[in-house]
Amino acid sequence: MMRFSTLLKHPADWMTGEAEGNGVVLTSRVRLARNLRREPFPGWATKERRVSVLERVKPEVEGLPEMKDGFSQELDGLSSLQKQVLVERHLISREQAARGEGSAAIVNRKQALSLMINEEDHLRMQAIRPGLALTEAFQLVSGIDMKLESSLEFAFDHELGYLSACPTNLGTGMRASAMLHLPGLVLSDQIGQVLQAVGKLQLAVRGFFGEGTESLGNLFQISNQSTLGESEETIIRRLERVIEQVASHERSARQKLLEDDPEMVFDRVGRAYGALRHAHIIASKEALNLLSLLRLGAELKFFPPATVSACDSLLMEIQPAHLQLHAGKKLTPEQRDAIRAEIIRTRLQSLDPPVMSEKQEDQDWEDPPDNIVDL
Amino acid sequence: MQCDLCEKKATVFLTQLVEGEMKKMCLCEACAEEKGVTDPTGFSLADSVLGGGQVAETGQIVSVREEDGVPCPVCGFTFNKFQQVGRLGCSECYHVFGDDIGRRLKGMHKGIVHVGRVPEGLLEAHARQQRLDQLRDRLEQAIASENYEEAAGLRDEIQEIETNTATQR
């Protein structure tokens, strides 16, 4: 089994920038909720009962060929910092991080699949893929579901489908979501309109970082709300259609910004480059927003293409728990801001100033020299 | 009624599931407090109270106040608790509190009947169930329109499926 340190050394395959050409959608995620029949749900079960569920489910999950050489850990064996790091990597949920004895997280080697035992439900399994690939993510997680259902008796009702602790997950037990980077819609003030339209389709939209409606780094997550009354395929098809539309709005917003107000775009991207390259103290919020602009610049081809994935992995590395793990000690907020700036400066030290042009096709980047962006 | 532990008047009524059997307990407010059973969410109860060495079929040691209503026989959860926490106790709760939950599903989801994947082992049973539901709907319609000949045929068909299912088991 993989150790925690090994898990952290290797970035997930969906983080390492295979998503080129689909820069608006960063990742697609599908999770399924499953429970054992006639067994108290984790929130109501006694500790003994939770432990017995864990003992039944964990060996089955670990035995799956997909999870071979993966990471498997009971939550009470992790420090709160380690749990937080897993949350920042989207491998476990915030709820799961709050749990201890009787709960576990199992992640496959590529970190494309992660399973949580005794979260809100007995079993939550998710697949993450780069770009817009909900169908692929669903197939991946569904494959595991089918293997597990032959050895574990999942709670299922002919009318209500898969039975979950919360009625909002009944039916398919499936939540599919995509993370979108929408700086064009934010800069052109169209984001409110677009998100409102999406909300009317019984889909949920929320900022990816930050609380409530606040969105940092112009990152948004769109997911299905309804899980009962439609098949998995129908839900995914509807979601993909909407996401494609939002992505296409985003692309035209960028195009229009470049045509109408190129100076403004150049200025924003240029300032972001300057600040990120030279700041010595940078708060999380500012860093996320500047990295978003740098990423936008890269997608407008002001920077070499590899800059996009550098931004994506920085998004993860500059979060609080990752910083503390990097430093190997607990940090005050001031220290965090300094280390955050240092990590960003180091990562971007050989990134050349932007080459700005209104015509995106003007830039013909050759294969980036090895040293351009230090991955 | 008198408290099981002291002389005072009992106001808290607990139901404990032990070895699948319900055992009742009556406590006064003070004894209940001492035992820690007055926690309004009831979630810490399962771990703390009435513990001892007794473990029920599902391992749940359950305490229910009378005003919480009838508990789920498998896990001891009540509908009142569901209203407080928005989650259920176990898969069986959906059958025990089916009607009350059913009413809440309409605004929550696109539909109220599952369309989608079915566990492989249940595919046949699921298809049979759907067929039965369909036949029962038609039977109801036939009776409503006083088409008794069709109704009799449908009734036989339903019975046949039901008998087959019973013998298979």
Coordinates of C-alpha atoms in Angstrom, one line a residue:
Chain A
M1 CA 0.0 0.0 0.0
M2 CA 1.1 3.5 -0.8
R3 CA 2.3 5.8 2.0
F4 CA 0.9 9.2 2.7
S5 CA 4.2 10.9 1.7
T6 CA 4.2 9.0 -1.6
L7 CA 0.7 10.0 -2.3
L8 CA 1.7 13.6 -1.8
K9 CA 4.8 13.5 -3.9
H10 CA 2.9 12.4 -6.9
P11 CA 0.3 14.8 -8.3
A12 CA -3.0 13.3 -9.4
D13 CA -3.1 12.5 -13.1
W14 CA -5.9 14.9 -13.6
M15 CA -3.7 17.7 -12.2
T16 CA -0.8 17.4 -14.5
G17 CA -2.4 19.3 -17.4
E18 CA -3.8 16.8 -19.8
A19 CA -6.7 19.1 -20.2
E20 CA -5.1 21.3 -22.8
G21 CA -7.5 22.6 -25.5
N22 CA -10.3 22.5 -22.9
G23 CA -9.0 25.1 -20.6
V24 CA -12.4 26.3 -19.4
V25 CA -13.3 23.0 -17.7
L26 CA -10.5 21.9 -15.3
T27 CA -11.9 18.7 -14.0
S28 CA -15.0 16.5 -14.0
R29 CA -16.1 14.5 -11.0
V30 CA -18.7 11.8 -10.5
R31 CA -19.5 10.4 -7.1
L32 CA -21.9 7.6 -6.1
A33 CA -23.4 7.1 -2.6
R34 CA -24.0 3.5 -1.5
N35 CA -25.2 1.9 1.7
L36 CA -25.4 -1.6 3.2
R37 CA -28.9 -3.0 3.6
R38 CA -30.5 -2.8 7.0
E39 CA -27.4 -1.4 8.6
P40 CA -27.6 1.9 10.5
F41 CA -26.2 4.8 8.5
P42 CA -22.8 6.2 9.8
G43 CA -24.5 9.3 11.4
W44 CA -26.7 7.1 13.5
A45 CA -24.6 3.9 14.0
T46 CA -22.8 3.2 17.2
K47 CA -19.0 3.2 17.0
E48 CA -19.0 -0.7 17.1
R49 CA -21.4 -0.8 14.2
R50 CA -19.3 1.7 12.2
V51 CA -16.2 -0.3 12.8
S52 CA -17.9 -3.5 11.7
V53 CA -19.1 -1.9 8.5
L54 CA -15.5 -0.6 7.9
E55 CA -14.2 -4.2 8.4
R56 CA -16.7 -5.5 5.9
V57 CA -16.2 -2.9 3.3
K58 CA -12.5 -2.0 3.4
P59 CA -11.1 -5.4 2.3
E60 CA -13.5 -5.5 -0.6
V61 CA -12.4 -2.1 -1.8
E62 CA -8.7 -2.8 -1.2
G63 CA -9.1 -6.0 -3.1
L64 CA -10.3 -4.3 -6.3
P65 CA -7.8 -4.5 -9.1
E66 CA -8.3 -0.7 -9.7
M67 CA -7.1 0.1 -6.2
K68 CA -4.0 -2.0 -6.4
D69 CA -1.0 -0.4 -4.7
G70 CA -3.2 2.5 -3.7
F71 CA -3.4 4.5 -0.5
S72 CA -5.7 3.2 2.2
Q73 CA -5.9 4.8 5.5
E74 CA -8.3 4.8 8.5
L75 CA -9.1 8.4 9.4
D76 CA -8.0 8.0 13.1
G77 CA -4.5 7.3 11.9
L78 CA -4.1 10.7 10.2
S79 CA -3.2 14.0 11.8
S80 CA -5.6 16.9 11.2
L81 CA -3.0 18.5 8.9
Q82 CA -2.8 15.3 6.8
K83 CA -6.6 15.2 6.6
Q84 CA -6.7 18.8 5.6
V85 CA -4.2 18.1 2.8
L86 CA -6.4 15.4 1.5
V87 CA -9.4 17.8 1.5
E88 CA -7.4 20.4 -0.4
R89 CA -6.6 17.7 -3.0
H90 CA -10.3 16.8 -3.3
L91 CA -9.6 13.2 -2.3
I92 CA -11.8 13.3 0.8
S93 CA -14.6 15.7 1.8
R94 CA -14.6 18.2 4.6
E95 CA -17.2 16.0 6.4
Q96 CA -15.0 12.9 6.2
A97 CA -12.0 14.9 7.5
A98 CA -14.0 15.6 10.7
R99 CA -14.4 11.8 11.3
G100 CA -12.1 9.5 13.1
E101 CA -12.5 5.9 14.2
G102 CA -14.6 3.7 12.0
S103 CA -14.0 5.8 8.8
A104 CA -11.4 5.3 6.1
A105 CA -10.2 6.8 2.8
I106 CA -8.9 4.7 -0.1
V107 CA -7.3 6.3 -3.1
N108 CA -5.9 4.6 -6.2
R109 CA -2.4 5.1 -7.4
K110 CA -3.3 7.7 -10.0
Q111 CA -5.6 9.5 -7.6
A112 CA -8.4 9.2 -10.2
L113 CA -10.5 7.2 -7.9
S114 CA -11.1 7.8 -4.2
L115 CA -13.5 6.0 -1.9
M116 CA -14.6 7.0 1.5
I117 CA -16.0 4.5 4.0
N118 CA -18.5 5.8 6.6
E119 CA -18.8 9.4 5.5
E120 CA -22.5 10.4 5.5
D121 CA -23.1 7.1 3.7
H122 CA -21.4 3.8 4.2
L123 CA -19.6 4.2 0.9
R124 CA -18.9 7.2 -1.3
M125 CA -16.9 6.5 -4.4
Q126 CA -15.7 9.2 -6.7
A127 CA -13.8 9.5 -10.0
I128 CA -12.0 12.6 -11.2
R129 CA -10.9 13.2 -14.7
P130 CA -9.3 16.2 -16.4
G131 CA -11.3 18.4 -18.7
L132 CA -15.0 17.9 -19.5
A133 CA -15.2 14.1 -19.2
L134 CA -18.2 13.3 -17.0
T135 CA -19.1 10.1 -19.0
E136 CA -15.6 8.8 -18.6
A137 CA -15.6 9.6 -14.9
F138 CA -19.0 7.9 -14.5
Q139 CA -17.8 4.8 -16.3
L140 CA -14.8 4.6 -14.1
V141 CA -16.7 4.8 -10.9
S142 CA -19.6 2.6 -12.2
G143 CA -17.1 -0.2 -12.9
I144 CA -16.1 -0.2 -9.3
D145 CA -19.7 0.0 -8.1
M146 CA -20.6 -3.1 -10.2
K147 CA -17.7 -5.1 -8.8
L148 CA -18.5 -4.2 -5.2
E149 CA -22.2 -4.9 -5.5
S150 CA -21.5 -8.6 -6.1
S151 CA -19.9 -8.9 -2.7
L152 CA -21.7 -6.2 -0.7
E153 CA -25.4 -6.1 -0.5
F154 CA -26.3 -2.5 -1.2
A155 CA -29.6 -1.0 0.0
F156 CA -31.8 -0.6 -3.0
D157 CA -35.6 -0.1 -3.4
H158 CA -37.5 -0.6 -6.6
E159 CA -39.1 2.8 -6.3
L160 CA -36.6 4.9 -4.6
G161 CA -33.4 3.4 -6.1
Y162 CA -30.3 3.4 -4.0
L163 CA -31.1 4.3 -0.4
S164 CA -29.0 7.0 1.1
A165 CA -28.7 8.6 4.5
C166 CA -30.1 11.9 3.1
P167 CA -33.2 11.8 0.8
T168 CA -31.5 14.4 -1.5
N169 CA -29.2 11.5 -2.8
L170 CA -31.9 8.9 -3.4
G171 CA -32.3 7.2 -6.8
T172 CA -29.0 7.1 -8.6
G173 CA -27.0 8.3 -5.6
M174 CA -25.0 10.2 -8.2
R175 CA -23.6 13.7 -8.0
A176 CA -21.7 14.7 -11.1
S177 CA -19.9 18.0 -11.2
A178 CA -17.4 20.0 -13.2
M179 CA -15.0 22.8 -12.1
L180 CA -14.9 25.7 -14.5
H181 CA -12.6 28.6 -14.8
L182 CA -14.6 31.6 -15.9
P183 CA -12.5 34.8 -15.8
G184 CA -13.9 36.1 -19.1
L185 CA -17.5 36.1 -17.8
V186 CA -16.4 37.6 -14.5
L187 CA -14.4 40.4 -16.1
S188 CA -17.2 41.2 -18.5
D189 CA -19.8 41.2 -15.7
Q190 CA -21.9 38.5 -17.3
I191 CA -21.3 35.8 -14.7
G192 CA -24.4 36.6 -12.6
Q193 CA -26.6 36.2 -15.6
V194 CA -25.1 32.9 -16.7
L195 CA -25.1 31.4 -13.3
Q196 CA -28.7 32.4 -12.7
A197 CA -29.7 30.7 -15.9
V198 CA -27.9 27.6 -14.9
G199 CA -29.6 27.6 -11.5
K200 CA -33.0 27.6 -13.1
L201 CA -32.2 24.2 -14.7
Q202 CA -32.1 22.5 -11.3
L203 CA -28.4 22.5 -11.4
A204 CA -26.3 23.8 -8.5
V205 CA -23.6 26.4 -9.0
R206 CA -21.2 27.6 -6.4
G207 CA -17.8 29.2 -6.1
F208 CA -15.1 26.6 -5.8
F209 CA -13.1 28.3 -3.1
G210 CA -14.5 30.5 -0.5
E211 CA -17.7 30.5 1.5
G212 CA -21.2 30.8 0.2
T213 CA -21.6 32.7 -3.1
E214 CA -18.1 34.2 -3.0
S215 CA -15.8 32.8 -5.7
L216 CA -12.1 33.0 -5.5
G217 CA -9.9 32.5 -8.5
N218 CA -12.9 32.7 -10.8
L219 CA -13.5 29.0 -10.3
F220 CA -17.0 27.6 -10.2
Q221 CA -18.5 24.2 -9.8
I222 CA -21.7 23.1 -11.6
S223 CA -23.4 19.9 -10.4
N224 CA -26.8 18.1 -10.6
Q225 CA -29.2 18.5 -7.7
S226 CA -31.8 16.0 -8.6
T227 CA -30.8 12.3 -8.3
L228 CA -34.2 10.6 -8.5
G229 CA -36.4 10.2 -11.5
E230 CA -33.7 10.4 -14.2
S231 CA -31.1 7.9 -15.3
E232 CA -27.4 8.5 -14.8
E233 CA -27.0 9.0 -18.5
T234 CA -29.7 11.6 -18.8
I235 CA -28.4 13.6 -15.8
I236 CA -24.9 13.5 -17.3
R237 CA -26.0 14.5 -20.8
R238 CA -28.0 17.4 -19.5
L239 CA -25.1 18.6 -17.3
E240 CA -22.6 18.2 -20.2
R241 CA -24.8 20.2 -22.5
V242 CA -25.1 23.1 -20.0
I243 CA -21.4 23.0 -19.2
E244 CA -20.5 23.2 -22.9
Q245 CA -22.8 26.2 -23.2
V246 CA -21.2 28.0 -20.3
A247 CA -17.8 27.1 -21.7
S248 CA -18.7 28.6 -25.0
H249 CA -20.1 31.7 -23.4
E250 CA -16.8 32.0 -21.6
R251 CA -14.8 31.7 -24.8
S252 CA -16.8 34.3 -26.6
A253 CA -16.6 36.6 -23.5
R254 CA -12.8 36.4 -23.7
Q255 CA -12.8 37.0 -27.4
K256 CA -15.0 40.1 -27.0
L257 CA -12.9 41.5 -24.2
L258 CA -9.8 41.2 -26.4
E259 CA -11.6 43.0 -29.2
D260 CA -13.3 45.7 -27.2
D261 CA -10.8 46.4 -24.5
P262 CA -7.5 44.8 -25.2
E263 CA -5.6 47.3 -23.0
M264 CA -7.6 46.2 -20.0
V265 CA -6.9 42.6 -20.6
F266 CA -3.2 43.2 -21.1
D267 CA -3.1 45.3 -18.0
R268 CA -4.7 42.7 -15.8
V269 CA -2.6 39.9 -17.0
G270 CA 0.6 42.0 -17.0
R271 CA -0.1 43.1 -13.4
A272 CA -0.8 39.6 -12.3
Y273 CA 2.5 38.5 -13.9
G274 CA 4.4 41.3 -12.1
A275 CA 2.9 40.7 -8.7
L276 CA 3.2 36.9 -8.8
R277 CA 6.8 37.1 -10.0
H278 CA 7.9 39.6 -7.4
A279 CA 5.6 39.6 -4.4
H280 CA 7.1 38.6 -1.1
I281 CA 3.9 38.6 0.9
I282 CA 0.7 37.3 -0.7
A283 CA -2.6 36.3 0.9
S284 CA -4.5 33.3 -0.3
K285 CA -7.3 35.3 -1.8
E286 CA -5.0 37.6 -3.8
A287 CA -2.9 34.7 -5.0
L288 CA -5.9 32.7 -6.3
N289 CA -7.2 35.7 -8.2
L290 CA -3.9 36.6 -9.7
L291 CA -3.2 33.0 -10.7
S292 CA -6.6 33.0 -12.4
L293 CA -5.5 36.0 -14.5
L294 CA -2.1 34.4 -15.3
R295 CA -4.0 31.2 -16.4
L296 CA -6.2 33.4 -18.6
G297 CA -3.1 35.0 -20.1
A298 CA -1.7 31.5 -20.8
E299 CA -4.9 30.5 -22.5
L300 CA -4.9 33.6 -24.6
K301 CA -1.4 32.5 -25.6
F302 CA 0.5 35.3 -23.9
F303 CA 2.5 32.7 -22.1
P304 CA 3.7 29.2 -23.2
P305 CA 1.0 26.5 -22.9
A306 CA 2.6 24.7 -19.9
T307 CA 1.8 27.7 -17.8
V308 CA -1.7 26.5 -17.5
S309 CA -0.9 23.4 -15.6
A310 CA 1.7 25.3 -13.5
C311 CA -1.2 27.5 -12.4
D312 CA -3.4 24.5 -11.7
S313 CA -0.9 22.8 -9.5
L314 CA 0.0 26.1 -7.7
L315 CA -3.7 26.5 -6.9
M316 CA -3.4 23.4 -4.8
E317 CA 0.1 24.0 -3.4
I318 CA -0.6 27.4 -2.0
Q319 CA -3.5 26.3 0.2
P320 CA -2.9 26.4 4.0
A321 CA -2.4 22.7 4.8
H322 CA -0.2 22.2 1.8
L323 CA 1.9 25.2 2.9
Q324 CA 2.3 23.8 6.4
L325 CA 3.2 20.4 5.1
H326 CA 5.8 22.0 2.8
A327 CA 7.3 24.0 5.7
G328 CA 7.1 21.0 8.0
K329 CA 5.7 23.1 10.9
K330 CA 2.7 25.1 12.0
L331 CA 2.7 28.5 10.4
T332 CA 1.2 31.8 11.5
P333 CA -0.9 33.6 8.8
E334 CA 2.0 36.0 8.2
Q335 CA 4.5 33.2 7.7
R336 CA 2.0 31.5 5.3
D337 CA 1.8 34.6 3.2
A338 CA 5.5 34.8 2.9
I339 CA 6.0 31.1 2.1
R340 CA 3.2 31.2 -0.4
A341 CA 4.9 34.1 -2.2
E342 CA 8.1 32.2 -2.2
I343 CA 6.6 29.0 -3.7
I344 CA 5.0 31.0 -6.4
R345 CA 8.2 33.0 -7.2
T346 CA 10.2 29.9 -7.4
R347 CA 7.8 28.1 -9.6
L348 CA 7.5 31.1 -12.0
Q349 CA 11.1 32.3 -11.9
S350 CA 11.9 31.4 -15.5
L351 CA 8.5 32.4 -16.9
D352 CA 9.2 35.2 -19.5
P353 CA 7.0 38.3 -19.5
P354 CA 3.8 38.0 -21.5
V355 CA 3.8 38.5 -25.2
M356 CA 0.5 40.2 -25.7
S357 CA -1.5 40.3 -28.8
E358 CA -5.2 40.7 -29.7
K359 CA -5.0 38.0 -32.2
Q360 CA -4.7 34.7 -30.4
E361 CA -3.3 32.7 -33.3
D362 CA -0.3 35.1 -33.7
Q363 CA 1.5 33.2 -31.0
D364 CA 3.0 30.1 -32.2
W365 CA 4.8 28.5 -29.3
E366 CA 7.3 25.9 -30.0
D367 CA 7.7 23.1 -27.6
P368 CA 8.6 24.8 -24.4
P369 CA 12.2 24.6 -23.4
D370 CA 12.6 22.5 -20.3
N371 CA 13.3 25.4 -18.1
I372 CA 10.3 27.6 -19.0
V373 CA 8.0 26.4 -16.4
D374 CA 9.5 24.2 -13.8
L375 CA 7.0 21.4 -13.2
Chain B
M1 CA -46.2 6.1 35.8
Q2 CA -43.3 5.8 38.1
C3 CA -39.6 6.2 37.1
D4 CA -37.8 2.9 36.8
L5 CA -34.9 4.2 38.8
C6 CA -36.5 6.3 41.5
E7 CA -39.9 7.2 43.0
K8 CA -40.6 10.2 40.9
K9 CA -43.1 10.5 38.1
A10 CA -41.8 9.3 34.8
T11 CA -41.8 11.8 31.9
V12 CA -39.2 10.3 29.6
F13 CA -40.1 7.0 27.9
L14 CA -37.3 5.1 26.2
T15 CA -37.5 2.2 23.9
Q16 CA -34.5 0.0 23.7
L17 CA -33.9 -2.5 21.0
V18 CA -32.1 -5.6 22.5
E19 CA -31.6 -8.7 20.4
G20 CA -34.3 -7.4 18.1
E21 CA -36.8 -7.1 21.0
M22 CA -38.1 -3.8 22.2
K23 CA -37.7 -3.0 25.9
K24 CA -39.3 0.0 27.4
M25 CA -37.8 2.2 30.1
C26 CA -39.6 4.9 32.0
L27 CA -37.5 7.7 33.6
C28 CA -38.1 10.9 35.4
E29 CA -36.6 14.1 34.1
A30 CA -33.8 14.0 36.6
C31 CA -32.7 10.4 36.0
A32 CA -33.0 11.0 32.3
E33 CA -30.7 13.9 32.5
E34 CA -28.3 12.0 34.6
K35 CA -28.2 9.2 32.0
G36 CA -27.7 11.9 29.3
V37 CA -30.8 11.0 27.3
T38 CA -32.2 14.5 27.0
D39 CA -29.9 15.5 24.2
P40 CA -32.3 16.9 21.6
T41 CA -30.6 15.5 18.5
G42 CA -30.3 12.1 20.0
F43 CA -27.2 11.5 18.0
S44 CA -24.8 11.1 20.9
L45 CA -27.2 8.7 22.5
A46 CA -26.4 5.8 20.5
D47 CA -22.8 5.8 21.8
S48 CA -23.4 6.8 25.4
V49 CA -26.6 5.7 27.1
L50 CA -28.0 2.4 28.2
G51 CA -24.8 0.9 26.9
G52 CA -23.7 -1.9 29.1
G53 CA -23.0 -5.2 27.4
Q54 CA -26.3 -5.6 25.6
V55 CA -26.0 -5.3 21.8
A56 CA -29.1 -5.5 19.6
E57 CA -29.3 -7.3 16.2
T58 CA -27.9 -4.2 14.4
G59 CA -25.8 -3.2 17.4
Q60 CA -28.0 -0.2 18.0
I61 CA -28.9 0.6 21.6
V62 CA -31.7 2.9 21.1
S63 CA -33.6 5.3 23.3
V64 CA -36.7 7.0 22.1
R65 CA -38.8 9.5 23.8
E66 CA -42.5 8.9 23.5
E67 CA -43.2 12.1 21.6
D68 CA -40.7 11.0 18.9
G69 CA -43.2 8.5 17.6
V70 CA -42.8 4.9 16.5
P71 CA -39.2 3.9 16.0
C72 CA -37.8 2.0 13.0
P73 CA -37.7 -1.7 14.2
V74 CA -34.2 -2.2 12.6
C75 CA -32.3 0.8 13.9
G76 CA -34.7 2.6 16.3
F77 CA -34.6 5.9 14.4
T78 CA -37.8 8.0 14.5
F79 CA -39.5 10.4 12.1
N80 CA -39.2 13.1 14.6
K81 CA -35.4 12.8 14.5
F82 CA -35.5 12.9 10.8
Q83 CA -37.3 16.2 11.0
Q84 CA -34.5 17.5 13.2
V85 CA -31.5 16.3 11.3
G86 CA -32.7 15.7 7.7
R87 CA -31.0 12.2 7.6
L88 CA -32.5 8.8 8.2
G89 CA -31.3 6.0 10.5
C90 CA -31.0 3.1 8.1
S91 CA -32.3 1.8 4.7
E92 CA -35.3 0.2 6.4
C93 CA -36.4 3.7 7.7
Y94 CA -37.5 4.5 4.1
H95 CA -40.2 1.7 4.4
V96 CA -41.2 2.6 7.9
F97 CA -41.6 6.3 7.3
G98 CA -42.3 5.9 3.6
D99 CA -45.4 8.0 3.3
D100 CA -44.0 10.9 5.2
I101 CA -40.8 10.9 3.2
G102 CA -42.5 10.4 -0.1
R103 CA -44.4 13.7 0.4
R104 CA -41.1 15.5 0.7
L105 CA -39.5 14.1 -2.4
K106 CA -41.6 15.9 -5.0
G107 CA -39.9 19.3 -4.7
M108 CA -36.5 17.7 -4.2
H109 CA -36.1 15.7 -7.4
K110 CA -37.1 15.5 -11.0
G111 CA -39.3 12.5 -10.3
I112 CA -40.3 10.3 -7.5
V113 CA -39.6 6.9 -9.0
H114 CA -36.1 5.7 -9.7
V115 CA -34.9 5.5 -13.3
G116 CA -31.4 4.3 -13.7
R117 CA -29.0 1.6 -12.7
V118 CA -30.2 -1.4 -10.8
P119 CA -27.8 -3.8 -8.9
E120 CA -27.3 -6.8 -11.2
G121 CA -28.6 -9.3 -8.6
L122 CA -31.9 -7.4 -8.5
L123 CA -32.4 -6.8 -12.2
E124 CA -35.0 -9.6 -12.6
A125 CA -36.8 -8.7 -9.4
H126 CA -36.8 -5.1 -10.5
A127 CA -38.3 -5.9 -13.9
R128 CA -40.9 -8.1 -12.2
Q129 CA -41.8 -5.4 -9.8
Q130 CA -42.2 -2.9 -12.6
R131 CA -44.4 -5.3 -14.5
L132 CA -46.5 -5.8 -11.3
D133 CA -46.9 -2.0 -10.8
Q134 CA -48.0 -1.7 -14.4
L135 CA -50.6 -4.4 -14.1
R136 CA -51.9 -3.1 -10.8
D137 CA -52.4 0.4 -12.4
R138 CA -54.2 -1.2 -15.3
L139 CA -56.3 -3.3 -12.9
E140 CA -57.3 -0.1 -11.1
Q141 CA -58.3 1.6 -14.3
A142 CA -60.3 -1.5 -15.5
I143 CA -62.2 -1.5 -12.2
A144 CA -62.9 2.2 -12.4
S145 CA -64.3 1.9 -15.9
E146 CA -66.3 -1.2 -14.8
N147 CA -64.5 -3.4 -17.3
Y148 CA -64.7 -6.5 -15.1
E149 CA -63.7 -9.0 -17.8
E150 CA -60.3 -7.3 -18.3
A151 CA -60.0 -6.8 -14.5
A152 CA -60.4 -10.5 -13.9
G153 CA -57.7 -11.3 -16.5
L154 CA -55.3 -8.8 -15.0
R155 CA -56.0 -10.1 -11.5
D156 CA -55.1 -13.6 -12.6
E157 CA -51.9 -12.4 -14.3
I158 CA -50.9 -10.5 -11.1
Q159 CA -51.6 -13.6 -9.0
E160 CA -49.5 -15.8 -11.3
I161 CA -46.5 -13.5 -11.1
E162 CA -46.9 -13.3 -7.3
T163 CA -47.1 -17.1 -6.9
N164 CA -44.1 -17.6 -9.2
T165 CA -42.1 -15.2 -7.1
A166 CA -43.2 -17.0 -3.9
T167 CA -42.2 -20.4 -5.1
Q168 CA -38.8 -19.1 -6.4
R169 CA -38.0 -17.9 -3.0

